[in-house]
Coordinates of C-alpha atoms and ligand atoms in Angstrom, one line a residue:
X38 CA -62.8 -28.4 38.4
X39 CA -66.4 -28.6 39.7
X40 CA -66.7 -28.8 43.4
X41 CA -68.2 -32.0 44.9
X42 CA -71.7 -31.3 46.3
X43 CA -71.8 -30.9 50.1
X44 CA -73.8 -34.1 50.7
X45 CA -71.2 -36.1 48.8
X46 CA -68.4 -34.6 50.8
X47 CA -70.2 -35.4 54.0
X48 CA -70.9 -39.0 52.9
X49 CA -67.3 -39.5 52.0
X50 CA -66.3 -38.2 55.4
X51 CA -68.7 -40.5 57.1
X52 CA -67.6 -43.6 55.1
X53 CA -63.9 -42.8 55.8
X54 CA -64.7 -42.2 59.5
X55 CA -66.4 -45.6 59.8
X56 CA -63.6 -47.4 57.9
X57 CA -61.0 -45.7 60.0
X58 CA -62.9 -46.5 63.2
X59 CA -63.0 -50.2 62.3
X60 CA -59.3 -50.2 61.5
X61 CA -58.4 -48.4 64.7
X62 CA -60.6 -50.8 66.8
X63 CA -58.8 -53.8 65.2
X64 CA -55.3 -52.3 65.7
X65 CA -55.9 -51.3 69.3
X66 CA -55.7 -47.5 68.5
X67 CA -58.6 -46.6 70.8
X68 CA -56.5 -44.1 72.8
X69 CA -55.2 -42.4 69.7
X70 CA -58.7 -42.0 68.4
X71 CA -60.0 -40.5 71.7
X72 CA -57.0 -38.2 72.1
X73 CA -56.4 -37.0 68.6
X74 CA -59.6 -37.6 66.5
X75 CA -62.6 -37.3 68.8
X76 CA -61.8 -33.7 69.8
X77 CA -62.3 -32.5 66.2
X78 CA -65.8 -34.0 66.2
X79 CA -66.5 -32.3 69.5
X80 CA -65.2 -29.0 68.2
X81 CA -67.5 -29.3 65.2
X82 CA -70.6 -30.1 67.2
X83 CA -69.8 -27.3 69.7
X84 CA -69.4 -24.8 66.9
X85 CA -72.8 -25.7 65.5
X86 CA -74.4 -25.4 69.0
X87 CA -72.6 -22.2 69.6
X88 CA -74.6 -20.4 67.0
X89 CA -77.9 -22.1 67.8
X90 CA -79.1 -19.4 70.3
X91 CA -78.0 -16.4 68.2
X92 CA -79.6 -18.0 65.2
X93 CA -82.9 -18.5 66.9
X94 CA -83.0 -15.0 68.3
X95 CA -82.0 -13.2 65.1
X96 CA -84.0 -15.3 62.7
X97 CA -87.1 -15.5 64.8
X98 CA -87.2 -11.8 65.4
X99 CA -86.8 -11.2 61.8
X100 CA -89.4 -13.8 60.9
X101 CA -92.0 -12.4 63.3
X102 CA -91.5 -8.7 62.4
X103 CA -91.8 -9.6 58.7
X104 CA -95.2 -11.0 59.5
X105 CA -96.3 -7.5 60.4
X106 CA -99.4 -8.4 62.3
X107 CA -100.1 -10.6 65.3
X108 CA -103.0 -12.5 63.7
X109 CA -100.7 -13.9 61.0
X110 CA -98.5 -15.2 63.7
X111 CA -101.3 -17.0 65.4
X112 CA -102.5 -18.5 62.2
X113 CA -99.1 -19.9 61.5
X114 CA -98.6 -21.0 65.1
X115 CA -101.8 -23.0 65.1
X116 CA -101.0 -24.7 61.8
X117 CA -97.5 -25.5 62.9
X118 CA -98.5 -27.1 66.2
X119 CA -101.4 -29.0 64.5
X120 CA -99.2 -30.4 61.8
X121 CA -96.5 -31.3 64.3
X122 CA -98.9 -33.3 66.5
X123 CA -100.4 -35.0 63.4
X124 CA -97.1 -36.2 62.0
X125 CA -95.9 -37.4 65.4
X126 CA -99.1 -39.4 66.1
X127 CA -98.7 -40.9 62.6
X128 CA -95.1 -41.9 63.3
X129 CA -96.2 -43.5 66.6
X130 CA -98.9 -45.5 64.9
X131 CA -96.5 -46.7 62.2
X132 CA -94.1 -47.9 65.0
X133 CA -96.9 -49.6 66.9
X134 CA -98.2 -51.5 63.8
X135 CA -94.8 -52.7 62.9
X136 CA -93.8 -53.9 66.4
X137 CA -97.1 -55.6 66.9
X138 CA -96.9 -57.4 63.6
X139 CA -93.3 -58.5 63.9
X140 CA -93.2 -59.1 67.7
X141 CA -89.4 -58.8 68.0
X142 CA -89.4 -59.2 71.8
X143 CA -91.2 -62.5 71.8
X144 CA -88.1 -64.2 70.3
X145 CA -85.6 -62.9 72.8
X146 CA -84.3 -65.9 74.7
X147 CA -84.0 -66.0 78.5
X148 CA -80.2 -66.0 78.7
X149 CA -79.8 -63.1 76.4
X150 CA -82.4 -61.2 78.3
X151 CA -80.7 -61.8 81.6
X152 CA -77.3 -60.9 80.2
X153 CA -78.5 -57.6 78.8
X154 CA -80.3 -56.8 82.1
X155 CA -77.2 -57.5 84.1
X156 CA -74.8 -55.7 81.7
X157 CA -76.8 -52.4 81.5
X158 CA -78.6 -52.3 84.8
X159 CA -76.3 -49.4 86.0
X160 CA -76.8 -47.3 82.9
X161 CA -80.6 -47.9 83.0
X162 CA -80.7 -46.8 86.6
X163 CA -79.1 -43.4 85.8
X164 CA -81.8 -42.7 83.1
X165 CA -84.5 -43.8 85.4
X166 CA -83.4 -41.3 88.1
X167 CA -83.2 -38.5 85.5
X168 CA -86.7 -39.3 84.3
X169 CA -88.2 -39.6 87.7
X170 CA -87.0 -36.1 88.5
X171 CA -88.9 -34.8 85.5
X172 CA -92.0 -37.0 86.1
X173 CA -92.3 -35.9 89.8
X174 CA -93.2 -32.4 88.8
X175 CA -96.9 -31.2 88.8
X176 CA -99.1 -31.3 85.7
X177 CA -98.6 -27.6 84.8
X178 CA -94.8 -27.7 85.3
X179 CA -94.2 -27.8 81.5
X180 CA -96.1 -24.5 81.2
X181 CA -94.2 -23.0 84.1
X182 CA -90.9 -24.1 82.6
X183 CA -91.8 -22.3 79.4
X184 CA -91.5 -18.8 81.0
X185 CA -88.0 -18.0 82.1
X186 CA -87.5 -15.6 85.0
X187 CA -84.3 -14.3 83.5
X188 CA -83.5 -14.2 79.8
X189 CA -79.7 -14.1 80.2
X190 CA -80.0 -17.2 82.4
X191 CA -82.2 -18.9 79.9
X192 CA -80.0 -18.1 77.0
X193 CA -77.0 -19.4 78.9
X194 CA -77.9 -23.0 78.1
X195 CA -78.9 -24.7 74.9
X196 CA -81.2 -26.9 77.0
X197 CA -83.5 -23.9 77.5
X198 CA -84.2 -23.4 73.9
X199 CA -88.0 -23.3 74.4
X200 CA -87.7 -20.5 77.0
X201 CA -85.6 -18.5 74.6
X202 CA -88.1 -19.0 71.9
X203 CA -90.9 -17.9 74.2
X204 CA -89.0 -14.7 75.1
X205 CA -88.2 -14.0 71.5
X206 CA -91.8 -14.4 70.3
X207 CA -92.9 -12.1 73.1
X208 CA -90.3 -9.6 72.2
X209 CA -91.2 -9.9 68.5
X210 CA -94.9 -9.2 69.3
X211 CA -93.8 -6.1 71.2
X212 CA -91.8 -5.0 68.2
X213 CA -94.7 -5.3 65.8
X214 CA -96.9 -3.3 68.1
X215 CA -94.7 -0.2 68.6
X216 CA -94.3 2.8 66.4
X217 CA -92.7 1.5 63.1
X218 CA -90.1 4.3 63.2
X219 CA -88.8 3.2 66.6
X220 CA -89.0 -0.5 65.6
X221 CA -87.0 -0.1 62.4
X222 CA -83.4 0.2 63.9
X223 CA -84.0 -2.8 66.1
X224 CA -85.2 -4.8 63.1
X225 CA -82.2 -3.7 61.0
X226 CA -79.9 -4.7 63.8
X227 CA -81.3 -8.2 64.0
X228 CA -81.4 -8.5 60.2
X229 CA -77.7 -7.8 60.2
X230 CA -77.0 -10.3 63.0
X231 CA -79.0 -12.9 61.0
X232 CA -76.9 -12.4 57.9
X233 CA -73.7 -12.8 60.0
X234 CA -75.0 -16.0 61.6
X235 CA -75.9 -17.5 58.2
X236 CA -72.4 -16.7 57.0
X237 CA -71.0 -18.4 60.0
X238 CA -73.0 -21.6 59.2
X239 CA -71.5 -21.6 55.7
X240 CA -68.0 -21.4 57.2
X241 CA -68.7 -24.1 59.7
X242 CA -70.1 -26.4 57.0
X243 CA -66.8 -26.2 55.2
X244 CA -65.4 -28.3 58.0
X245 CA -68.4 -30.7 58.0
X246 CA -66.6 -33.6 56.1
X247 CA -63.8 -33.5 58.7
X248 CA -66.2 -33.1 61.6
X249 CA -68.3 -36.1 60.6
X250 CA -65.2 -38.2 60.0
X251 CA -64.1 -37.6 63.5
X252 CA -67.5 -38.2 65.0
X253 CA -68.1 -41.5 63.3
X254 CA -64.5 -42.8 63.8
X255 CA -64.8 -42.3 67.6
X256 CA -68.4 -43.7 67.7
X257 CA -67.2 -46.9 66.0
X258 CA -64.3 -47.3 68.3
X259 CA -66.5 -46.8 71.4
X260 CA -69.3 -49.1 70.3
X261 CA -70.2 -52.1 72.5
X262 CA -69.6 -55.7 71.2
X263 CA -71.2 -57.0 68.0
X264 CA -72.9 -59.9 69.7
X265 CA -75.4 -57.6 71.5
X266 CA -76.3 -56.0 68.2
X267 CA -77.2 -59.4 66.8
X268 CA -79.4 -60.2 69.7
X269 CA -81.2 -57.0 69.2
X270 CA -81.4 -57.2 65.5
X271 CA -85.1 -57.7 65.2
X272 CA -85.9 -54.8 67.5
X273 CA -83.5 -52.5 65.7
X274 CA -85.0 -53.7 62.4
X275 CA -88.5 -52.7 63.5
X276 CA -87.3 -49.2 64.5
X277 CA -85.3 -48.7 61.3
X278 CA -88.2 -50.0 59.1
X279 CA -90.6 -47.5 60.8
X280 CA -88.1 -44.6 60.4
X281 CA -87.5 -45.5 56.8
X282 CA -91.2 -45.6 56.0
X283 CA -91.5 -42.0 57.5
X284 CA -88.3 -40.6 55.9
X285 CA -88.5 -42.2 52.5
X286 CA -92.3 -42.7 52.2
X287 CA -94.5 -40.5 54.3
X288 CA -92.6 -37.2 54.3
X289 CA -91.8 -37.1 50.6
X290 CA -95.4 -38.1 49.8
X291 CA -96.9 -35.4 52.0
X292 CA -94.6 -32.8 50.4
X293 CA -95.5 -34.1 46.9
X294 CA -99.2 -34.2 47.5
X295 CA -99.7 -31.0 49.4
X296 CA -96.8 -28.8 48.1
X297 CA -96.1 -30.3 44.7
X298 CA -92.4 -30.8 45.3
X299 CA -90.8 -33.8 43.6
X300 CA -89.2 -36.7 45.6
X301 CA -85.8 -35.9 44.1
X302 CA -86.0 -32.2 44.8
X303 CA -87.0 -32.8 48.4
X304 CA -84.4 -35.4 49.1
X305 CA -81.6 -33.6 47.4
X306 CA -82.5 -30.4 49.2
X307 CA -82.7 -31.9 52.7
X308 CA -80.0 -34.6 52.5
X309 CA -77.0 -32.6 54.0
X310 CA -79.1 -31.8 57.0
X311 CA -80.1 -35.5 57.3
X312 CA -76.5 -36.6 57.1
X313 CA -75.5 -34.1 59.8
X314 CA -78.4 -35.3 62.0
X315 CA -77.1 -38.8 61.6
X316 CA -73.6 -37.9 62.5
X317 CA -74.4 -35.6 65.4
X318 CA -77.5 -37.3 66.8
X319 CA -78.8 -33.9 67.7
X320 CA -81.6 -31.9 66.1
X321 CA -80.4 -28.8 67.9
X322 CA -76.9 -29.0 66.5
X323 CA -78.4 -29.7 63.1
X324 CA -80.8 -26.8 63.2
X325 CA -78.7 -24.1 61.6
X326 CA -78.2 -26.4 58.6
X327 CA -81.8 -27.5 58.5
X328 CA -82.8 -23.9 58.3
X329 CA -80.4 -23.1 55.6
X330 CA -81.4 -26.1 53.4
X331 CA -85.1 -25.6 53.8
X332 CA -84.8 -21.9 52.9
X333 CA -82.2 -21.9 50.2
X334 CA -82.9 -25.3 48.6
X335 CA -86.5 -26.1 49.3
X336 CA -88.0 -22.7 48.6
X337 CA -89.5 -21.9 52.0
X338 CA -89.6 -18.3 52.9
X339 CA -87.5 -17.1 55.8
X340 CA -90.6 -15.9 57.6
X341 CA -91.8 -19.5 57.9
X342 CA -88.5 -21.3 58.5
X343 CA -87.4 -18.9 61.3
X344 CA -90.6 -19.6 63.1
X345 CA -91.4 -23.3 62.3
X346 CA -88.0 -24.9 62.5
X347 CA -86.6 -23.7 65.8
X348 CA -89.9 -24.8 67.4
X349 CA -89.8 -28.1 65.5
X350 CA -86.2 -28.9 66.6
X351 CA -87.3 -28.6 70.2
X352 CA -90.8 -30.1 70.2
X353 CA -91.4 -32.1 67.0
X354 CA -89.6 -35.5 67.3
X355 CA -91.4 -38.0 65.1
X356 CA -88.5 -40.4 65.0
X357 CA -88.1 -40.3 68.8
X358 CA -91.7 -41.0 69.4
X359 CA -91.8 -43.9 66.9
X360 CA -88.7 -45.4 68.6
X361 CA -90.3 -44.9 72.1
X362 CA -93.4 -46.8 71.0
X363 CA -91.5 -49.7 69.4
X364 CA -89.1 -49.9 72.4
X365 CA -92.0 -49.9 74.9
X366 CA -93.8 -52.7 73.2
X367 CA -90.5 -54.6 72.6
X368 CA -89.7 -54.5 76.3
X369 CA -93.2 -55.6 77.3
X370 CA -93.0 -58.5 74.8
X371 CA -89.6 -59.5 76.3
X372 CA -91.1 -59.6 79.7
X373 CA -94.2 -61.5 78.5
X374 CA -96.6 -58.7 79.2
X375 CA -99.7 -58.5 77.1
X376 CA -100.5 -54.9 76.1
X377 CA -104.2 -54.4 75.3
X378 CA -105.6 -51.6 73.2
X379 CA -105.9 -49.3 76.2
X380 CA -102.2 -49.7 77.0
X381 CA -101.3 -49.1 73.4
X382 CA -103.4 -45.9 73.4
X383 CA -101.6 -44.8 76.5
X384 CA -98.4 -45.3 74.6
X385 CA -99.6 -43.0 71.8
X386 CA -100.4 -40.2 74.2
X387 CA -97.3 -40.5 76.4
X388 CA -94.9 -41.0 73.5
X389 CA -96.4 -37.8 72.0
X390 CA -95.9 -35.9 75.3
X391 CA -92.5 -37.5 75.9
X392 CA -91.1 -36.7 72.5
X393 CA -92.2 -33.1 72.9
X394 CA -90.4 -33.1 76.3
X395 CA -87.3 -34.7 74.9
X396 CA -84.4 -32.3 74.5
X397 CA -82.9 -32.2 71.0
X398 CA -79.6 -33.8 72.1
X399 CA -78.1 -37.3 71.9
X400 CA -79.8 -39.9 74.0
X401 CA -82.6 -37.6 75.3
X402 CA -85.3 -39.9 73.8
X403 CA -84.2 -42.7 76.0
X404 CA -84.6 -40.8 79.2
X405 CA -88.1 -39.9 78.3
X406 CA -88.8 -43.5 77.4
X407 CA -88.8 -44.2 81.1
X408 CA -91.9 -42.1 81.4
X409 CA -93.6 -44.0 78.6
X410 CA -92.8 -47.3 80.2
X411 CA -94.0 -46.2 83.6
X412 CA -97.3 -45.0 82.3
X413 CA -97.9 -48.2 80.4
X414 CA -97.0 -50.4 83.4
X415 CA -93.9 -51.8 81.8
X416 CA -90.8 -52.4 84.1
X417 CA -88.5 -49.4 83.7
X418 CA -85.4 -51.6 84.2
X419 CA -86.2 -53.1 80.9
X420 CA -84.4 -50.1 79.5
X421 CA -81.3 -52.1 80.0
X422 CA -82.4 -54.5 77.3
X423 CA -82.1 -51.9 74.5
X424 CA -79.1 -49.9 75.7
X425 CA -76.6 -51.5 73.5
X426 CA -78.2 -50.4 70.3
X427 CA -79.4 -47.0 71.4
X428 CA -76.8 -44.9 69.8
X429 CA -77.1 -46.1 66.3
X430 CA -80.9 -45.9 66.6
X431 CA -80.5 -42.4 68.0
X432 CA -78.6 -41.4 64.9
X433 CA -81.4 -42.7 62.7
X434 CA -84.3 -41.3 64.7
X435 CA -82.7 -37.8 64.6
X436 CA -82.7 -38.0 60.8
X437 CA -86.5 -38.6 61.0
X438 CA -86.9 -35.8 63.5
X439 CA -85.1 -33.3 61.2
X440 CA -86.9 -34.5 58.1
X441 CA -90.3 -34.2 59.9
X442 CA -89.5 -30.6 60.8
X443 CA -88.5 -29.8 57.2
X444 CA -91.7 -31.4 55.9
X445 CA -94.0 -29.4 58.3
X446 CA -92.1 -26.2 57.3
X447 CA -92.9 -26.8 53.7
X448 CA -96.5 -27.6 54.4
X449 CA -97.0 -24.5 56.5
X450 CA -95.3 -22.4 53.9
X451 CA -97.6 -23.7 51.2
X452 CA -100.6 -23.1 53.3
X453 CA -99.7 -19.4 53.9
X454 CA -98.5 -18.8 50.4
X455 CA -94.8 -18.6 51.3
X456 CA -93.5 -21.5 49.3
X457 CA -91.4 -20.3 46.3
X458 CA -89.8 -22.3 43.5
X459 CA -86.4 -23.3 44.9
X460 CA -85.0 -23.3 41.3
X461 CA -86.0 -19.7 40.8
X462 CA -84.6 -18.7 44.2
X463 CA -81.3 -20.3 43.4
X464 CA -81.2 -18.4 40.0
X465 CA -82.0 -15.2 41.8
X466 CA -79.2 -15.7 44.3
X467 CA -76.9 -16.5 41.4
X468 CA -77.7 -13.3 39.6
X469 CA -77.3 -11.1 42.8
X470 CA -74.0 -12.9 43.5
X471 CA -72.6 -12.4 40.0
X472 CA -73.9 -8.8 39.5
X473 CA -72.6 -7.6 42.9
Ligands
LIG629 N1 -81.2 -37.3 69.5 C1 -82.6 -36.9 69.3 C2 -82.6 -35.5 68.7 O1 -81.8 -34.7 69.0 C3 -83.4 -37.0 70.5 C4 -83.5 -38.4 70.9 O2 -84.4 -39.2 70.3 O3 -82.7 -38.9 71.7 O4 -83.5 -35.2 67.8

């Protein structure tokens, strides 16, 4: 019997998870779900995060040393960052246009607003304290944070991914510059580690349908009441519309126009990573799968994926920035604050910076939203207004984040002549597998 494709297996797992969650919530099985189902979801996410650092180290070193000279690295670096900034600004503008046209905050009635503010004031305060800590730092703090003072310390937390990337690029440059005879064994070692890590991803993905089942069942059981969702329907619809435009319109179009890949090919190739992004709400946890899909199914050479995608997962968050723009304007509208062109331009720049600074983990975008609000002169406590629907929107914006990373990887690969025909690559793999 032919095996069901991975994205179908994951979709079925998700659907069953939601159905089971609804059933459990109605039958009062909340404790059962949190004691016996949720842990499997946590184990699944942990196992993905577990290999994130080894994957970045091994694949980035391999990627950089394959480039063979430092000038190629800087060409790719400049293109990558340029495209990341461009797609993010585009996403913010899409969000701003929608939220200004629809005006979801203007329709929020006084009582609902007060109820929301009361219910979520405590949660909002925690986010505000987190964000103030980050905002208090000096202007060059982000640069200082990039350079770790101890690599073992940096690698001990997934939150320091950018520091690890910095060290690995530095190490890779050193490796290119030394005598090739001396560099070879080091390269071979990391090549081997890279193969092992890729195999581990395959193994972990076998458990993906069960993992997403557990994740979604526990999310549904823990979700706040339906009434709040309804009150925030217009706001959520604006965010979702913006994300949908990016995921189903802008990215496939960019890939089609600039890299000649068809809509179907792109969507089929990236969909398992999108489904995982949706279920985990974390671009970092999804990274191993994003890399595998973009390489094996979308034809991007490993040299490019290993450089572009780990950086993208940490700094390129189109979905998050779009959401931050919509949320900021929504909160302003709910408070009756008029935002002029100047304030909206501030939102573009701060949302760009805030999405770069957001960690690739669930809920990070909301913490950084505090900074966007503060810069635009919108009351930070307004965060309480959107709390109830943050998780579902987080799931969706993570999908956009991951799809944006994949798109840029394809465009960069095309621009440096490293985009192959995925069909051919699959056939090659097939022949090597069968003739082994
Ligand atoms: N969860 C998002 C991500 O990991 C970040 C955020 O918007 O909260 O990509």
